[in-house]
Amino acid sequence: MEYMGHKERLILRVLLSRQRWLAIREPVQREFNARLKAYKLKTASWKTGENDVERLLGAELCVLAWAVEAMPLAHIPKAIGAWLGLRPEERWWLYRVTVNTAGRAEDTGIGWRVALKYALSGERESNASPQKQKPQKPNNPNPNPNQKTPHSMPRRNRGKFFLFSLLRKRNETSALRVHGFQ
């Protein structure tokens, strides 16, 4: 879906089934609201219909939505945990590289979209050769969870917004549509 208006193109970035949206909805809302509270901004909740989301938060949600769109439902909690473990800057970078190669809704299953699925779920492709597991080091980039990192929260009224359409339909076709500006 493309829409021309005000010198901007509205592009459909991802379609999620209701099941997948319900699986990621609450953790994403908790994460975003915690960051909004840290900056003394008004928290929000998802509502049926159109939801404007600040562009950087929308980019972060796109990363998770792209990862879970074709993922087995049993792997979604692990993907959410991995997504929560990423810093906002890392999510923004993943959005930028993914949107350049596979940023439209019809680009499911190609390029960085596939990489996100496997990276966040820990799932392996069945035809991939097994590799030795390296010992994992503790990963704690921000030892103080209350400490704000530079650029970890978008400024008010900065940039464009993402438009999330939460549909009332009870069927499995699409419960979440994400439109991003180009």
JSON list of C-alpha atoms in Angstrom, two decimals:
[
{"chain": "A", "resi": 1, "resn": "MET", "atom": "CA", "xyz": [0.00, 0.00, 0.00]},
{"chain": "A", "resi": 2, "resn": "GLU", "atom": "CA", "xyz": [1.49, 3.29, -1.02]},
{"chain": "A", "resi": 3, "resn": "TYR", "atom": "CA", "xyz": [0.03, 6.70, -0.49]},
{"chain": "A", "resi": 4, "resn": "MET", "atom": "CA", "xyz": [1.31, 9.97, -1.86]},
{"chain": "A", "resi": 5, "resn": "GLY", "atom": "CA", "xyz": [0.65, 13.07, 0.14]},
{"chain": "A", "resi": 6, "resn": "HIS", "atom": "CA", "xyz": [2.52, 16.00, 1.59]},
{"chain": "A", "resi": 7, "resn": "LYS", "atom": "CA", "xyz": [5.66, 15.00, -0.34]},
{"chain": "A", "resi": 8, "resn": "GLU", "atom": "CA", "xyz": [5.90, 11.76, 1.68]},
{"chain": "A", "resi": 9, "resn": "ARG", "atom": "CA", "xyz": [5.21, 8.19, 0.70]},
{"chain": "A", "resi": 10, "resn": "LEU", "atom": "CA", "xyz": [3.43, 5.96, 3.17]},
{"chain": "A", "resi": 11, "resn": "ILE", "atom": "CA", "xyz": [4.72, 2.42, 2.69]},
{"chain": "A", "resi": 12, "resn": "LEU", "atom": "CA", "xyz": [3.30, -0.75, 4.18]},
{"chain": "A", "resi": 13, "resn": "ARG", "atom": "CA", "xyz": [6.23, -2.27, 6.07]},
{"chain": "A", "resi": 14, "resn": "VAL", "atom": "CA", "xyz": [4.79, -5.40, 7.70]},
{"chain": "A", "resi": 15, "resn": "LEU", "atom": "CA", "xyz": [1.60, -7.38, 8.20]},
{"chain": "A", "resi": 16, "resn": "LEU", "atom": "CA", "xyz": [1.27, -9.56, 11.29]},
{"chain": "A", "resi": 17, "resn": "SER", "atom": "CA", "xyz": [-1.35, -12.12, 12.18]},
{"chain": "A", "resi": 18, "resn": "ARG", "atom": "CA", "xyz": [-3.41, -11.48, 15.29]},
{"chain": "A", "resi": 19, "resn": "GLN", "atom": "CA", "xyz": [-1.67, -14.35, 17.11]},
{"chain": "A", "resi": 20, "resn": "ARG", "atom": "CA", "xyz": [1.76, -12.87, 16.50]},
{"chain": "A", "resi": 21, "resn": "TRP", "atom": "CA", "xyz": [0.67, -9.35, 17.40]},
{"chain": "A", "resi": 22, "resn": "LEU", "atom": "CA", "xyz": [-0.85, -10.55, 20.68]},
{"chain": "A", "resi": 23, "resn": "ALA", "atom": "CA", "xyz": [2.38, -12.39, 21.47]},
{"chain": "A", "resi": 24, "resn": "ILE", "atom": "CA", "xyz": [4.56, -9.26, 21.15]},
{"chain": "A", "resi": 25, "resn": "ARG", "atom": "CA", "xyz": [2.09, -6.56, 22.16]},
{"chain": "A", "resi": 26, "resn": "GLU", "atom": "CA", "xyz": [2.53, -6.42, 25.95]},
{"chain": "A", "resi": 27, "resn": "PRO", "atom": "CA", "xyz": [6.34, -6.72, 26.13]},
{"chain": "A", "resi": 28, "resn": "VAL", "atom": "CA", "xyz": [6.72, -3.98, 23.50]},
{"chain": "A", "resi": 29, "resn": "GLN", "atom": "CA", "xyz": [4.27, -1.72, 25.30]},
{"chain": "A", "resi": 30, "resn": "ARG", "atom": "CA", "xyz": [6.06, -2.26, 28.65]},
{"chain": "A", "resi": 31, "resn": "GLU", "atom": "CA", "xyz": [9.44, -1.48, 27.06]},
{"chain": "A", "resi": 32, "resn": "PHE", "atom": "CA", "xyz": [8.25, 1.68, 25.32]},
{"chain": "A", "resi": 33, "resn": "ASN", "atom": "CA", "xyz": [6.30, 2.94, 28.34]},
{"chain": "A", "resi": 34, "resn": "ALA", "atom": "CA", "xyz": [9.29, 2.38, 30.66]},
{"chain": "A", "resi": 35, "resn": "ARG", "atom": "CA", "xyz": [11.43, 4.52, 28.37]},
{"chain": "A", "resi": 36, "resn": "LEU", "atom": "CA", "xyz": [8.73, 7.18, 28.11]},
{"chain": "A", "resi": 37, "resn": "LYS", "atom": "CA", "xyz": [8.43, 7.29, 31.93]},
{"chain": "A", "resi": 38, "resn": "ALA", "atom": "CA", "xyz": [12.21, 7.63, 32.27]},
{"chain": "A", "resi": 39, "resn": "TYR", "atom": "CA", "xyz": [11.94, 10.83, 30.23]},
{"chain": "A", "resi": 40, "resn": "LYS", "atom": "CA", "xyz": [8.84, 12.00, 32.08]},
{"chain": "A", "resi": 41, "resn": "LEU", "atom": "CA", "xyz": [6.70, 11.69, 28.95]},
{"chain": "A", "resi": 42, "resn": "LYS", "atom": "CA", "xyz": [3.13, 10.48, 28.81]},
{"chain": "A", "resi": 43, "resn": "THR", "atom": "CA", "xyz": [2.80, 6.71, 28.49]},
{"chain": "A", "resi": 44, "resn": "ALA", "atom": "CA", "xyz": [0.52, 5.18, 25.90]},
{"chain": "A", "resi": 45, "resn": "SER", "atom": "CA", "xyz": [-1.51, 2.11, 25.16]},
{"chain": "A", "resi": 46, "resn": "TRP", "atom": "CA", "xyz": [-2.46, 0.42, 21.91]},
{"chain": "A", "resi": 47, "resn": "LYS", "atom": "CA", "xyz": [-5.99, 0.95, 20.70]},
{"chain": "A", "resi": 48, "resn": "THR", "atom": "CA", "xyz": [-8.00, -0.48, 17.84]},
{"chain": "A", "resi": 49, "resn": "GLY", "atom": "CA", "xyz": [-7.60, 1.75, 14.83]},
{"chain": "A", "resi": 50, "resn": "GLU", "atom": "CA", "xyz": [-4.70, 4.00, 13.95]},
{"chain": "A", "resi": 51, "resn": "ASN", "atom": "CA", "xyz": [-1.86, 4.52, 16.43]},
{"chain": "A", "resi": 52, "resn": "ASP", "atom": "CA", "xyz": [0.84, 7.11, 15.82]},
{"chain": "A", "resi": 53, "resn": "VAL", "atom": "CA", "xyz": [4.21, 6.05, 17.17]},
{"chain": "A", "resi": 54, "resn": "GLU", "atom": "CA", "xyz": [7.36, 8.17, 17.16]},
{"chain": "A", "resi": 55, "resn": "ARG", "atom": "CA", "xyz": [9.61, 7.18, 14.26]},
{"chain": "A", "resi": 56, "resn": "LEU", "atom": "CA", "xyz": [12.44, 5.62, 16.28]},
{"chain": "A", "resi": 57, "resn": "LEU", "atom": "CA", "xyz": [10.08, 3.57, 18.45]},
{"chain": "A", "resi": 58, "resn": "GLY", "atom": "CA", "xyz": [8.26, 2.53, 15.28]},
{"chain": "A", "resi": 59, "resn": "ALA", "atom": "CA", "xyz": [11.53, 1.40, 13.75]},
{"chain": "A", "resi": 60, "resn": "GLU", "atom": "CA", "xyz": [12.22, -0.72, 16.82]},
{"chain": "A", "resi": 61, "resn": "LEU", "atom": "CA", "xyz": [8.81, -2.34, 16.63]},
{"chain": "A", "resi": 62, "resn": "CYS", "atom": "CA", "xyz": [9.34, -3.06, 12.92]},
{"chain": "A", "resi": 63, "resn": "VAL", "atom": "CA", "xyz": [12.50, -4.99, 13.75]},
{"chain": "A", "resi": 64, "resn": "LEU", "atom": "CA", "xyz": [10.62, -7.28, 16.13]},
{"chain": "A", "resi": 65, "resn": "ALA", "atom": "CA", "xyz": [7.61, -7.58, 13.80]},
{"chain": "A", "resi": 66, "resn": "TRP", "atom": "CA", "xyz": [9.85, -8.54, 10.88]},
{"chain": "A", "resi": 67, "resn": "ALA", "atom": "CA", "xyz": [11.57, -11.15, 13.02]},
{"chain": "A", "resi": 68, "resn": "VAL", "atom": "CA", "xyz": [8.35, -12.83, 14.19]},
{"chain": "A", "resi": 69, "resn": "GLU", "atom": "CA", "xyz": [6.26, -12.56, 11.01]},
{"chain": "A", "resi": 70, "resn": "ALA", "atom": "CA", "xyz": [7.28, -16.05, 9.77]},
{"chain": "A", "resi": 71, "resn": "MET", "atom": "CA", "xyz": [8.67, -17.49, 12.99]},
{"chain": "A", "resi": 72, "resn": "PRO", "atom": "CA", "xyz": [7.14, -20.55, 14.68]},
{"chain": "A", "resi": 73, "resn": "LEU", "atom": "CA", "xyz": [4.91, -19.31, 17.52]},
{"chain": "A", "resi": 74, "resn": "ALA", "atom": "CA", "xyz": [6.88, -21.32, 20.07]},
{"chain": "A", "resi": 75, "resn": "HIS", "atom": "CA", "xyz": [10.03, -19.27, 19.31]},
{"chain": "A", "resi": 76, "resn": "ILE", "atom": "CA", "xyz": [8.43, -15.83, 19.74]},
{"chain": "A", "resi": 77, "resn": "PRO", "atom": "CA", "xyz": [9.10, -15.52, 23.51]},
{"chain": "A", "resi": 78, "resn": "LYS", "atom": "CA", "xyz": [12.80, -16.13, 22.88]},
{"chain": "A", "resi": 79, "resn": "ALA", "atom": "CA", "xyz": [12.79, -13.53, 20.09]},
{"chain": "A", "resi": 80, "resn": "ILE", "atom": "CA", "xyz": [11.15, -11.01, 22.42]},
{"chain": "A", "resi": 81, "resn": "GLY", "atom": "CA", "xyz": [13.85, -11.64, 25.02]},
{"chain": "A", "resi": 82, "resn": "ALA", "atom": "CA", "xyz": [16.58, -11.18, 22.42]},
{"chain": "A", "resi": 83, "resn": "TRP", "atom": "CA", "xyz": [14.91, -7.98, 21.14]},
{"chain": "A", "resi": 84, "resn": "LEU", "atom": "CA", "xyz": [14.66, -6.62, 24.68]},
{"chain": "A", "resi": 85, "resn": "GLY", "atom": "CA", "xyz": [18.36, -7.41, 25.13]},
{"chain": "A", "resi": 86, "resn": "LEU", "atom": "CA", "xyz": [19.28, -5.08, 22.26]},
{"chain": "A", "resi": 87, "resn": "ARG", "atom": "CA", "xyz": [20.00, -1.43, 22.91]},
{"chain": "A", "resi": 88, "resn": "PRO", "atom": "CA", "xyz": [17.77, 1.04, 21.05]},
{"chain": "A", "resi": 89, "resn": "GLU", "atom": "CA", "xyz": [20.71, 2.06, 18.87]},
{"chain": "A", "resi": 90, "resn": "GLU", "atom": "CA", "xyz": [21.21, -1.56, 17.82]},
{"chain": "A", "resi": 91, "resn": "ARG", "atom": "CA", "xyz": [17.52, -1.87, 16.93]},
{"chain": "A", "resi": 92, "resn": "TRP", "atom": "CA", "xyz": [17.70, 1.35, 14.88]},
{"chain": "A", "resi": 93, "resn": "TRP", "atom": "CA", "xyz": [20.71, 0.04, 12.99]},
{"chain": "A", "resi": 94, "resn": "LEU", "atom": "CA", "xyz": [18.91, -3.25, 12.27]},
{"chain": "A", "resi": 95, "resn": "TYR", "atom": "CA", "xyz": [15.95, -1.30, 10.99]},
{"chain": "A", "resi": 96, "resn": "ARG", "atom": "CA", "xyz": [18.09, 0.81, 8.68]},
{"chain": "A", "resi": 97, "resn": "VAL", "atom": "CA", "xyz": [19.91, -2.13, 7.09]},
{"chain": "A", "resi": 98, "resn": "THR", "atom": "CA", "xyz": [16.72, -4.18, 6.76]},
{"chain": "A", "resi": 99, "resn": "VAL", "atom": "CA", "xyz": [14.57, -1.43, 5.29]},
{"chain": "A", "resi": 100, "resn": "ASN", "atom": "CA", "xyz": [17.14, -0.82, 2.55]},
{"chain": "A", "resi": 101, "resn": "THR", "atom": "CA", "xyz": [16.95, -4.37, 1.23]},
{"chain": "A", "resi": 102, "resn": "ALA", "atom": "CA", "xyz": [13.63, -5.81, 2.38]},
{"chain": "A", "resi": 103, "resn": "GLY", "atom": "CA", "xyz": [11.54, -3.04, 3.89]},
{"chain": "A", "resi": 104, "resn": "ARG", "atom": "CA", "xyz": [8.15, -3.64, 2.27]},
{"chain": "A", "resi": 105, "resn": "ALA", "atom": "CA", "xyz": [5.44, -5.98, 3.50]},
{"chain": "A", "resi": 106, "resn": "GLU", "atom": "CA", "xyz": [5.83, -8.22, 0.46]},
{"chain": "A", "resi": 107, "resn": "ASP", "atom": "CA", "xyz": [9.56, -8.74, 1.16]},
{"chain": "A", "resi": 108, "resn": "THR", "atom": "CA", "xyz": [8.88, -11.51, 3.69]},
{"chain": "A", "resi": 109, "resn": "GLY", "atom": "CA", "xyz": [11.50, -14.24, 3.70]},
{"chain": "A", "resi": 110, "resn": "ILE", "atom": "CA", "xyz": [14.35, -12.41, 1.97]},
{"chain": "A", "resi": 111, "resn": "GLY", "atom": "CA", "xyz": [17.57, -10.71, 2.99]},
{"chain": "A", "resi": 112, "resn": "TRP", "atom": "CA", "xyz": [17.81, -9.15, 6.41]},
{"chain": "A", "resi": 113, "resn": "ARG", "atom": "CA", "xyz": [14.25, -10.19, 7.26]},
{"chain": "A", "resi": 114, "resn": "VAL", "atom": "CA", "xyz": [15.41, -13.82, 7.33]},
{"chain": "A", "resi": 115, "resn": "ALA", "atom": "CA", "xyz": [18.52, -12.83, 9.26]},
{"chain": "A", "resi": 116, "resn": "LEU", "atom": "CA", "xyz": [16.39, -11.12, 11.91]},
{"chain": "A", "resi": 117, "resn": "LYS", "atom": "CA", "xyz": [14.22, -14.20, 12.27]},
{"chain": "A", "resi": 118, "resn": "TYR", "atom": "CA", "xyz": [17.20, -16.46, 12.92]},
{"chain": "A", "resi": 119, "resn": "ALA", "atom": "CA", "xyz": [19.17, -13.96, 14.98]},
{"chain": "A", "resi": 120, "resn": "LEU", "atom": "CA", "xyz": [16.38, -13.21, 17.42]},
{"chain": "A", "resi": 121, "resn": "SER", "atom": "CA", "xyz": [14.93, -16.72, 17.69]},
{"chain": "A", "resi": 122, "resn": "GLY", "atom": "CA", "xyz": [18.17, -18.66, 17.91]},
{"chain": "A", "resi": 123, "resn": "GLU", "atom": "CA", "xyz": [16.61, -21.06, 15.39]},
{"chain": "A", "resi": 124, "resn": "ARG", "atom": "CA", "xyz": [18.89, -22.63, 12.79]},
{"chain": "A", "resi": 125, "resn": "GLU", "atom": "CA", "xyz": [18.09, -23.40, 9.20]},
{"chain": "A", "resi": 126, "resn": "SER", "atom": "CA", "xyz": [17.72, -27.14, 8.73]},
{"chain": "A", "resi": 127, "resn": "ASN", "atom": "CA", "xyz": [20.29, -27.19, 5.89]},
{"chain": "A", "resi": 128, "resn": "ALA", "atom": "CA", "xyz": [22.90, -25.19, 7.81]},
{"chain": "A", "resi": 129, "resn": "SER", "atom": "CA", "xyz": [25.99, -27.04, 8.91]},
{"chain": "A", "resi": 130, "resn": "PRO", "atom": "CA", "xyz": [26.36, -27.22, 12.69]},
{"chain": "A", "resi": 131, "resn": "GLN", "atom": "CA", "xyz": [29.07, -25.00, 14.15]},
{"chain": "A", "resi": 132, "resn": "LYS", "atom": "CA", "xyz": [30.87, -25.21, 17.45]},
{"chain": "A", "resi": 133, "resn": "GLN", "atom": "CA", "xyz": [29.32, -23.09, 20.15]},
{"chain": "A", "resi": 134, "resn": "LYS", "atom": "CA", "xyz": [31.67, -20.47, 21.58]},
{"chain": "A", "resi": 135, "resn": "PRO", "atom": "CA", "xyz": [31.53, -19.91, 25.30]},
{"chain": "A", "resi": 136, "resn": "GLN", "atom": "CA", "xyz": [29.34, -16.91, 25.96]},
{"chain": "A", "resi": 137, "resn": "LYS", "atom": "CA", "xyz": [30.65, -13.93, 27.86]},
{"chain": "A", "resi": 138, "resn": "PRO", "atom": "CA", "xyz": [28.33, -12.03, 30.15]},
{"chain": "A", "resi": 139, "resn": "ASN", "atom": "CA", "xyz": [26.72, -9.27, 28.13]},
{"chain": "A", "resi": 140, "resn": "ASN", "atom": "CA", "xyz": [25.96, -6.23, 30.22]},
{"chain": "A", "resi": 141, "resn": "PRO", "atom": "CA", "xyz": [26.61, -3.11, 28.12]},
{"chain": "A", "resi": 142, "resn": "ASN", "atom": "CA", "xyz": [24.80, -0.86, 30.59]},
{"chain": "A", "resi": 143, "resn": "PRO", "atom": "CA", "xyz": [25.47, -1.98, 34.18]},
{"chain": "A", "resi": 144, "resn": "ASN", "atom": "CA", "xyz": [23.12, 0.63, 35.61]},
{"chain": "A", "resi": 145, "resn": "PRO", "atom": "CA", "xyz": [19.63, 0.04, 34.13]},
{"chain": "A", "resi": 146, "resn": "ASN", "atom": "CA", "xyz": [18.47, 3.47, 35.31]},
{"chain": "A", "resi": 147, "resn": "GLN", "atom": "CA", "xyz": [21.28, 5.25, 33.49]},
{"chain": "A", "resi": 148, "resn": "LYS", "atom": "CA", "xyz": [20.14, 6.80, 30.22]},
{"chain": "A", "resi": 149, "resn": "THR", "atom": "CA", "xyz": [22.38, 6.25, 27.24]},
{"chain": "A", "resi": 150, "resn": "PRO", "atom": "CA", "xyz": [22.84, 8.99, 24.65]},
{"chain": "A", "resi": 151, "resn": "HIS", "atom": "CA", "xyz": [20.15, 8.87, 21.98]},
{"chain": "A", "resi": 152, "resn": "SER", "atom": "CA", "xyz": [18.27, 6.13, 23.84]},
{"chain": "A", "resi": 153, "resn": "MET", "atom": "CA", "xyz": [15.04, 8.05, 23.67]},
{"chain": "A", "resi": 154, "resn": "PRO", "atom": "CA", "xyz": [13.70, 10.15, 20.84]},
{"chain": "A", "resi": 155, "resn": "ARG", "atom": "CA", "xyz": [13.08, 13.84, 21.38]},
{"chain": "A", "resi": 156, "resn": "ARG", "atom": "CA", "xyz": [9.57, 15.24, 21.30]},
{"chain": "A", "resi": 157, "resn": "ASN", "atom": "CA", "xyz": [8.16, 16.28, 17.95]},
{"chain": "A", "resi": 158, "resn": "ARG", "atom": "CA", "xyz": [11.18, 15.05, 16.05]},
{"chain": "A", "resi": 159, "resn": "GLY", "atom": "CA", "xyz": [10.84, 13.50, 12.66]},
{"chain": "A", "resi": 160, "resn": "LYS", "atom": "CA", "xyz": [8.01, 11.50, 11.19]},
{"chain": "A", "resi": 161, "resn": "PHE", "atom": "CA", "xyz": [5.72, 9.03, 12.84]},
{"chain": "A", "resi": 162, "resn": "PHE", "atom": "CA", "xyz": [4.89, 5.43, 12.09]},
{"chain": "A", "resi": 163, "resn": "LEU", "atom": "CA", "xyz": [1.25, 4.58, 11.70]},
{"chain": "A", "resi": 164, "resn": "PHE", "atom": "CA", "xyz": [0.10, 1.32, 13.24]},
{"chain": "A", "resi": 165, "resn": "SER", "atom": "CA", "xyz": [-3.32, 0.04, 12.31]},
{"chain": "A", "resi": 166, "resn": "LEU", "atom": "CA", "xyz": [-4.72, -2.43, 14.79]},
{"chain": "A", "resi": 167, "resn": "LEU", "atom": "CA", "xyz": [-7.63, -4.12, 13.11]},
{"chain": "A", "resi": 168, "resn": "ARG", "atom": "CA", "xyz": [-10.72, -5.47, 14.82]},
{"chain": "A", "resi": 169, "resn": "LYS", "atom": "CA", "xyz": [-10.90, -8.54, 12.59]},
{"chain": "A", "resi": 170, "resn": "ARG", "atom": "CA", "xyz": [-10.89, -11.81, 14.48]},
{"chain": "A", "resi": 171, "resn": "ASN", "atom": "CA", "xyz": [-9.54, -13.81, 11.57]},
{"chain": "A", "resi": 172, "resn": "GLU", "atom": "CA", "xyz": [-5.88, -14.60, 11.04]},
{"chain": "A", "resi": 173, "resn": "THR", "atom": "CA", "xyz": [-5.25, -12.31, 8.07]},
{"chain": "A", "resi": 174, "resn": "SER", "atom": "CA", "xyz": [-3.86, -9.14, 9.59]},
{"chain": "A", "resi": 175, "resn": "ALA", "atom": "CA", "xyz": [-4.05, -7.79, 13.09]},
{"chain": "A", "resi": 176, "resn": "LEU", "atom": "CA", "xyz": [-1.24, -5.28, 12.71]},
{"chain": "A", "resi": 177, "resn": "ARG", "atom": "CA", "xyz": [-0.33, -3.16, 9.74]},
{"chain": "A", "resi": 178, "resn": "VAL", "atom": "CA", "xyz": [2.73, -0.96, 10.03]},
{"chain": "A", "resi": 179, "resn": "HIS", "atom": "CA", "xyz": [3.14, 1.96, 7.66]},
{"chain": "A", "resi": 180, "resn": "GLY", "atom": "CA", "xyz": [6.44, 3.81, 7.63]},
{"chain": "A", "resi": 181, "resn": "PHE", "atom": "CA", "xyz": [7.29, 7.03, 5.89]},
{"chain": "A", "resi": 182, "resn": "GLN", "atom": "CA", "xyz": [10.03, 7.15, 3.31]}
]
